[in-house]
């Protein structure tokens, strides 16, 4: 899939691109059907909502689930990002966020690059967030909200919030959010929330400010969120476990376009469990680890 010059311009201006119904219902069904089996596992990679058994976020499904391993190599998703960055890509992070009916909690206002910089020592914001809807997303089930153009601010000040939800996040204070929304047009376009059927995809910049409210509707909002990082921009520190911030910087080799419908073979290195090394963390930059080894 090639981006048009208008789409490239729109991405630079707004910080995101929305592709409604990019994947067909048949393609999405292969993923949706695989979700219960990954969510039921009692593993560190399933983070549950505060005080509930509902999965908030599942990490690294592409390492142990065939349909998600195929999605991780899908050319419809990978090629436009490769084009925007002009570099090969590796998978920095792979999540299946539940935002389950009645249970899904908020995601506070944040930029993902804040975390990639502060925790992972990623040199530049040259990693793209990709959201793929596995359920229809509407105004009731906690759609993602963006402040268009806010990526042009670069990295803004953030605070490490360990309390609001079950997942620690570098969050941005309300005052700054209010200013940025006002500057972006206030009630006229200062916040947008792309909504659409299952199979829709959003690409969004690592510095774009985003958030989502809780899901009080009776409809799940399961979405895949993954981050594709330019290979030359790989992280320099393993402060977070490997199932959250990946350490294999090998370029993604795409499968054919029908890979969600045909059983192309894929490697599943964590099929029988994660190695102990995936849980090991270090505060040292990796060039220092290599020197010490
Ligand atoms: C995220 O920002 O990583 C997730 C947001 C959401 O699931 O709404
Ligand atoms: Mn995020």
Short mmCIF file of C-alpha atoms and ligand atoms in Angstrom, two decimals, residues 56-57 93 95 97-99 105-108 110 112 129 142-145 167 169 204 210-213 221 223 225, ligand 1:
data_model
loop_
_atom_site.label_atom_id
_atom_site.label_comp_id
_atom_site.label_asym_id
_atom_site.label_seq_id
_atom_site.Cartn_x
_atom_site.Cartn_y
_atom_site.Cartn_z
CA UNK A 56 -6.41 -4.14 30.11
CA UNK A 57 -3.48 -4.94 27.89
CA UNK A 93 5.95 -3.16 21.17
CA UNK A 95 -0.30 -4.94 22.57
CA UNK A 97 -5.83 -3.73 24.52
CA UNK A 98 -9.12 -5.02 25.90
CA UNK A 99 -11.11 -1.92 26.94
CA UNK A 105 -10.56 1.87 32.32
CA UNK A 106 -9.17 5.20 31.08
CA UNK A 107 -5.83 5.84 29.37
CA UNK A 108 -4.64 9.20 30.67
CA UNK A 110 0.18 10.95 27.19
CA UNK A 112 4.19 7.27 23.79
CA UNK A 129 2.05 3.73 16.60
CA UNK A 142 -13.90 4.63 24.74
CA UNK A 143 -12.45 5.67 21.36
CA UNK A 144 -8.91 6.97 21.18
CA UNK A 145 -8.75 10.80 21.29
CA UNK A 167 -0.46 0.34 34.27
CA UNK A 169 2.32 5.75 32.38
CA UNK A 204 -0.09 7.96 14.69
CA UNK A 210 -3.65 10.88 23.04
CA UNK A 211 -6.01 9.44 25.66
CA UNK A 212 -9.21 7.43 25.94
CA UNK A 213 -12.07 7.39 28.43
CA UNK A 221 -13.34 -2.23 22.26
CA UNK A 223 -7.78 -3.09 19.53
CA UNK A 225 -1.68 -1.33 19.25
C1 LIG B 1 -2.37 3.52 24.51
O1 LIG B 1 -2.28 4.71 24.44
O2 LIG B 1 -1.36 2.80 24.54
C2 LIG B 1 -3.70 2.83 24.56
C3 LIG B 1 -4.85 3.73 24.44
C4 LIG B 1 -6.15 2.99 24.35
O3 LIG B 1 -6.17 1.74 24.36
O4 LIG B 1 -7.16 3.66 24.23
#
